[in-house]
Tab-separated table of C-alpha atoms in Angstrom:
chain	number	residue	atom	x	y	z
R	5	UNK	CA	-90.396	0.440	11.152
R	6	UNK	CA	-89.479	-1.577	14.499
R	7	UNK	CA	-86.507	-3.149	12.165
R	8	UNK	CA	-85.397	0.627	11.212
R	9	UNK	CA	-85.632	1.729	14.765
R	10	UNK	CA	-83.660	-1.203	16.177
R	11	UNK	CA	-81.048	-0.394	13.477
R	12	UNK	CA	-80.835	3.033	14.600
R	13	UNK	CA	-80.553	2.194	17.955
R	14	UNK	CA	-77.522	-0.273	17.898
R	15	UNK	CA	-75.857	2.180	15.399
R	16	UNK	CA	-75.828	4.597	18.756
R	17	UNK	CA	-75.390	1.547	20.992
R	18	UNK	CA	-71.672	0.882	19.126
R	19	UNK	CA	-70.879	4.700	19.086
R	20	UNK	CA	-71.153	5.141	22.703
R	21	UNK	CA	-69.276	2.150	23.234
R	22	UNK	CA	-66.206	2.957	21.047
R	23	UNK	CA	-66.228	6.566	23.005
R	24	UNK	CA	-66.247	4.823	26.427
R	25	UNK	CA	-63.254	2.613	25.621
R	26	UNK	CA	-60.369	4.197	27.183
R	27	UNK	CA	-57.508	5.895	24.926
R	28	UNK	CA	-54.228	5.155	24.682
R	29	UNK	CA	-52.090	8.033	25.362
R	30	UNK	CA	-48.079	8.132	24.238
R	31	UNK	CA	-45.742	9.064	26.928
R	32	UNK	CA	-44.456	12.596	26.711
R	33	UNK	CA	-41.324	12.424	24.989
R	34	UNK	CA	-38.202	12.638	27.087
R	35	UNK	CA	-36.285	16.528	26.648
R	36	UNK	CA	-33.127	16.560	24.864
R	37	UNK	CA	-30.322	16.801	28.114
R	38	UNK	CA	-28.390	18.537	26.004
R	39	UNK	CA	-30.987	21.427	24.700
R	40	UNK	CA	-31.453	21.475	28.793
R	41	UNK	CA	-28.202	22.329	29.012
R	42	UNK	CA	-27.876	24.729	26.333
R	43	UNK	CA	-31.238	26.692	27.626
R	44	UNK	CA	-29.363	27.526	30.759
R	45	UNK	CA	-27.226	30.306	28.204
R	46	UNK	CA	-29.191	30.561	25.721
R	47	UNK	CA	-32.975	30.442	26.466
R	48	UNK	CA	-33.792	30.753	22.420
R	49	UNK	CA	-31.464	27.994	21.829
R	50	UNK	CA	-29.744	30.405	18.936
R	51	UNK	CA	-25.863	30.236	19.418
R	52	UNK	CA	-23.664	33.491	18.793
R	53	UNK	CA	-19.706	32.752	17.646
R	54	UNK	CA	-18.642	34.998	20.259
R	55	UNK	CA	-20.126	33.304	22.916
R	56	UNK	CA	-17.748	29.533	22.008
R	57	UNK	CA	-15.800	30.501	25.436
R	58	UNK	CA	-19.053	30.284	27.584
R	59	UNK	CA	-20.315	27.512	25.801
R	60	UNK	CA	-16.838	25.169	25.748
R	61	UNK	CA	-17.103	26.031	29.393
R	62	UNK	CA	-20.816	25.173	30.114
R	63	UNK	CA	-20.261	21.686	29.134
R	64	UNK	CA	-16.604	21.152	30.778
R	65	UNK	CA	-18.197	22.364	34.059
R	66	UNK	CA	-21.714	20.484	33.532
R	67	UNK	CA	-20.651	17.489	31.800
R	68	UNK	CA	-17.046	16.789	30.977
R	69	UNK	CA	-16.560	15.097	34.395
R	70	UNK	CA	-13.959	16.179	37.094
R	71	UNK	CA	-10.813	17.546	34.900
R	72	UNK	CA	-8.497	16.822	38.095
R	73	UNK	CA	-9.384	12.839	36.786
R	74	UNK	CA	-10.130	13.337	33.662
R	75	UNK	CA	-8.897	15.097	30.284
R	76	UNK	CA	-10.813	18.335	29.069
R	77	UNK	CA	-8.614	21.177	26.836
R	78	UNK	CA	-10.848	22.168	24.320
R	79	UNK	CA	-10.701	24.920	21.754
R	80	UNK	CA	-13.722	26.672	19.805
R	81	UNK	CA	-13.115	28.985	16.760
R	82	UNK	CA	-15.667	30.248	14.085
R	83	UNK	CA	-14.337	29.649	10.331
R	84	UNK	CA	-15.239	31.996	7.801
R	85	UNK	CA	-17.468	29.967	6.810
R	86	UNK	CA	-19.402	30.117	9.557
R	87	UNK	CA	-18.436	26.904	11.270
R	88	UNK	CA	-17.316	25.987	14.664
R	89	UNK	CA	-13.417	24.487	15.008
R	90	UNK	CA	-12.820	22.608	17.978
R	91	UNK	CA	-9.380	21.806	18.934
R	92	UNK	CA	-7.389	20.336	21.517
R	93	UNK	CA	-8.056	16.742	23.421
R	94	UNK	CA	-10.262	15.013	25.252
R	95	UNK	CA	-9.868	11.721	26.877
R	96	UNK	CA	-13.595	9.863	25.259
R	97	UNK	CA	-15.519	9.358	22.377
R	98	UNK	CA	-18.237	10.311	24.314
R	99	UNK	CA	-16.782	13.350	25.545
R	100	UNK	CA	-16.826	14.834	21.982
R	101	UNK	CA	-20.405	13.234	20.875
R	102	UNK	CA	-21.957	15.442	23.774
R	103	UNK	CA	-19.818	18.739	22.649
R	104	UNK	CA	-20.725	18.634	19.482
R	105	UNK	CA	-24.044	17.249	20.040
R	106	UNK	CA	-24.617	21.015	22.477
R	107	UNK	CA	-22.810	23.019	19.484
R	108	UNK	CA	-25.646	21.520	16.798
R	109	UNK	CA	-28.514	21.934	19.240
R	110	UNK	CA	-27.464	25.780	19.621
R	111	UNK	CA	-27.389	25.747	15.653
R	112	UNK	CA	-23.710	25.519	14.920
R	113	UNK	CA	-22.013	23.102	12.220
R	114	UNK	CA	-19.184	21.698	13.714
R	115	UNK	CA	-15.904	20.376	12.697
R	116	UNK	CA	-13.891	18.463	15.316
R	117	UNK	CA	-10.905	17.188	13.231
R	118	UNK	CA	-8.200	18.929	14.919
R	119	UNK	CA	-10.182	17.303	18.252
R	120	UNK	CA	-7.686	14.689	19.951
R	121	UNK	CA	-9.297	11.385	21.827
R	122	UNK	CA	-6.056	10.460	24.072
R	123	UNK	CA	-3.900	8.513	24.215
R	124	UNK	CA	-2.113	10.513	21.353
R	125	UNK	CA	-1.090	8.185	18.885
R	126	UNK	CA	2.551	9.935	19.212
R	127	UNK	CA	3.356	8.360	22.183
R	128	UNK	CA	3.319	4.818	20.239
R	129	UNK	CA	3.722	1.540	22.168
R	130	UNK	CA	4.961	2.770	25.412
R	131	UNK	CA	2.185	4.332	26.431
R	132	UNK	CA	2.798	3.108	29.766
R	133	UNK	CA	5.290	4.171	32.459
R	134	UNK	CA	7.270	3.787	35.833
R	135	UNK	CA	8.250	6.945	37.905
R	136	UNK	CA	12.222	6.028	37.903
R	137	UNK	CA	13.228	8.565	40.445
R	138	UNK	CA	12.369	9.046	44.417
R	139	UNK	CA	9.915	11.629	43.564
R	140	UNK	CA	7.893	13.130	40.528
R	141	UNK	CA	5.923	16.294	40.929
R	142	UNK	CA	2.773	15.848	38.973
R	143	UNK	CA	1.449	19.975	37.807
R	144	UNK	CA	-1.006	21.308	36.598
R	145	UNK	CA	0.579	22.454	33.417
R	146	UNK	CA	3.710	21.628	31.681
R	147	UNK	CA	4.961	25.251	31.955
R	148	UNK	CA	4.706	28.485	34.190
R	149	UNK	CA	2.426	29.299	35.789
R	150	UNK	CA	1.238	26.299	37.812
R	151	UNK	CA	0.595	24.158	40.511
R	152	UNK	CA	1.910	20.828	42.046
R	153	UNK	CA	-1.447	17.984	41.760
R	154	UNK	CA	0.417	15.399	43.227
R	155	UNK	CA	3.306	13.909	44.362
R	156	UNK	CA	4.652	10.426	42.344
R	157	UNK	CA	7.096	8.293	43.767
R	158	UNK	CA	9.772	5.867	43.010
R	159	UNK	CA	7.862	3.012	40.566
R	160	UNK	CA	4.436	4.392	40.701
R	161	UNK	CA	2.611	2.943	37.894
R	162	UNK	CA	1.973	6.175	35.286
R	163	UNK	CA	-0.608	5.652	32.351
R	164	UNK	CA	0.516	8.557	29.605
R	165	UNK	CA	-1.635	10.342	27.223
R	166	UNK	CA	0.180	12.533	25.831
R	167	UNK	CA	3.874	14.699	25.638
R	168	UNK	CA	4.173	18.355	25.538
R	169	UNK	CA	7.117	20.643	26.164
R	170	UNK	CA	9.310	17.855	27.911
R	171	UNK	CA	6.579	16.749	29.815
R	172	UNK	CA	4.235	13.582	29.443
R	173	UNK	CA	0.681	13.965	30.408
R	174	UNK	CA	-0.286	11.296	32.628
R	175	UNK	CA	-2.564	9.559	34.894
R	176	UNK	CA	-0.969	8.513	38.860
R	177	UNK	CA	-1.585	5.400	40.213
R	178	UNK	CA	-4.064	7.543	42.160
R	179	UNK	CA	-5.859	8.304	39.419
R	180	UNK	CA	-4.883	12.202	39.265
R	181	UNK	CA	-3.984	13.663	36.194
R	182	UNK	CA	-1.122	15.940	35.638
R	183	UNK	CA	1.836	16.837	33.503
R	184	UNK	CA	5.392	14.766	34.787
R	185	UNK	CA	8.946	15.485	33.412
R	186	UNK	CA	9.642	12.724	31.219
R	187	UNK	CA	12.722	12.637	32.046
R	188	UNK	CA	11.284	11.233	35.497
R	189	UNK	CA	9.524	8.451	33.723
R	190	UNK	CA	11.015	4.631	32.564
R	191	UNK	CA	8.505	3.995	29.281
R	192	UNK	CA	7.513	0.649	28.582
R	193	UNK	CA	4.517	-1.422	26.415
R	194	UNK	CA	1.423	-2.550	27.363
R	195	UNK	CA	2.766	-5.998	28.395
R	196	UNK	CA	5.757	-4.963	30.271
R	197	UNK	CA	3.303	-2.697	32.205
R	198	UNK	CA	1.027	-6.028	33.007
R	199	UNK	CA	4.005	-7.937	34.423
R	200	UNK	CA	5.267	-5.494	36.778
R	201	UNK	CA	2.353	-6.157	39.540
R	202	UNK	CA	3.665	-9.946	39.835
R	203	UNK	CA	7.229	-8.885	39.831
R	204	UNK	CA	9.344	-7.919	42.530
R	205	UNK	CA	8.952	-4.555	44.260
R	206	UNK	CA	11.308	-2.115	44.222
R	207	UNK	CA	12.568	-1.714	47.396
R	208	UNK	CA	14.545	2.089	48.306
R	209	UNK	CA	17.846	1.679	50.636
R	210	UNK	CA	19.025	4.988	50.458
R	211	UNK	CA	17.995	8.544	49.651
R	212	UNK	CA	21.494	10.443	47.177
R	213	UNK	CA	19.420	13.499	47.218
């Protein structure tokens, strides 16, 4: 009887022990930045086609950086299929992982094939470029209406990224991005570009305009 008893006893001895031990608990899982992001429109998280505008512009504004420095056109059109169309360019990869990552989370399959990562691949070797006259205006667009970003003068290294309308997109060597006549810029190749820091400066002696 003792020999039961004890039995019965450490049986409870062992279960009170195992409950006293303390639990692990996981860490709450991290929320989605992006489903964050796409509550702020759409509480439900359930995307409507004619709501692409607001959404494009949600994540430009949010996420796509500052477009004075960095590349952002982007295009959104329903198929009749049902699927989302993005056009345009951006300037990263992960630029367009993010956009289409916020399209999916709102519930939209998304096709981004028309989507250009600059540099275009049009612009070939020369990619690179001096500003060959005593000033460039840098605008906002490459046509009517728009407004001067910057002003690039005479050898100011230019990194392109794309050409449109007579114009090459390009960065300053401020940084600024903006649309220059290329007629305004002397194109040259990655290592022509490298030299021109150890090279001689060009030096202005008088102003013909």
């Amino acid at each position: 009887m003792l020999r039961i008893l004890g039995a019965v006893l450490l049986l409870l001895c062992s279960s009170v022990c195992a409950d006293a031990k303390p639990r692990v608990v996981p860490p709450p899982q991290r929320s989605d930045p992006l489903a964050k992001l796409a509550q702020q429109i759409e509480p439900d998280l359930v995307g409507r086609a004619d709501r692409l505008t607001q959404y494009i512009e949600l994540y430009r504004v949010n996420l796509a950086n500052d477009t004075r420095l960095f590349a952002f056109d982007v295009s959104a059109e329903a198929n009749q299929a049902g699927q989302v169309e993005l056009s345009g360019h951006i300037e990263f990869e992960e630029t367009r992982v993010g956009l289409v990552g916020l399209l999916n989370v709102l519930g939209f399959e998304v096709l981004d094939e028309k989507l250009k990562t600059l540099p275009d691949e049009s612009l070939g070797s020369k990619a690179y470029g001096f500003v060959k006259t005593t000033h460039a205006l840098s605008y906002s667009r490459p046509s009517e209406p728009r407004s001067v970003v910057t002003d690039c003068l005479l050898g100011e290294p230019l990194y392109l990224l794309r050409e449109e309308g007579g114009h090459l997109l390009v960065h300053s060597g401020e940084g600024y991005l903006g649309y220059v006549s290329a007629d305004d810029v002397h194109r040259v190749d990655a290592a022509a570009f490298a030299r021109y820091p150890t090279e001689s400066s060009v030096r202005m002696v008088e102003n013909h305009t």
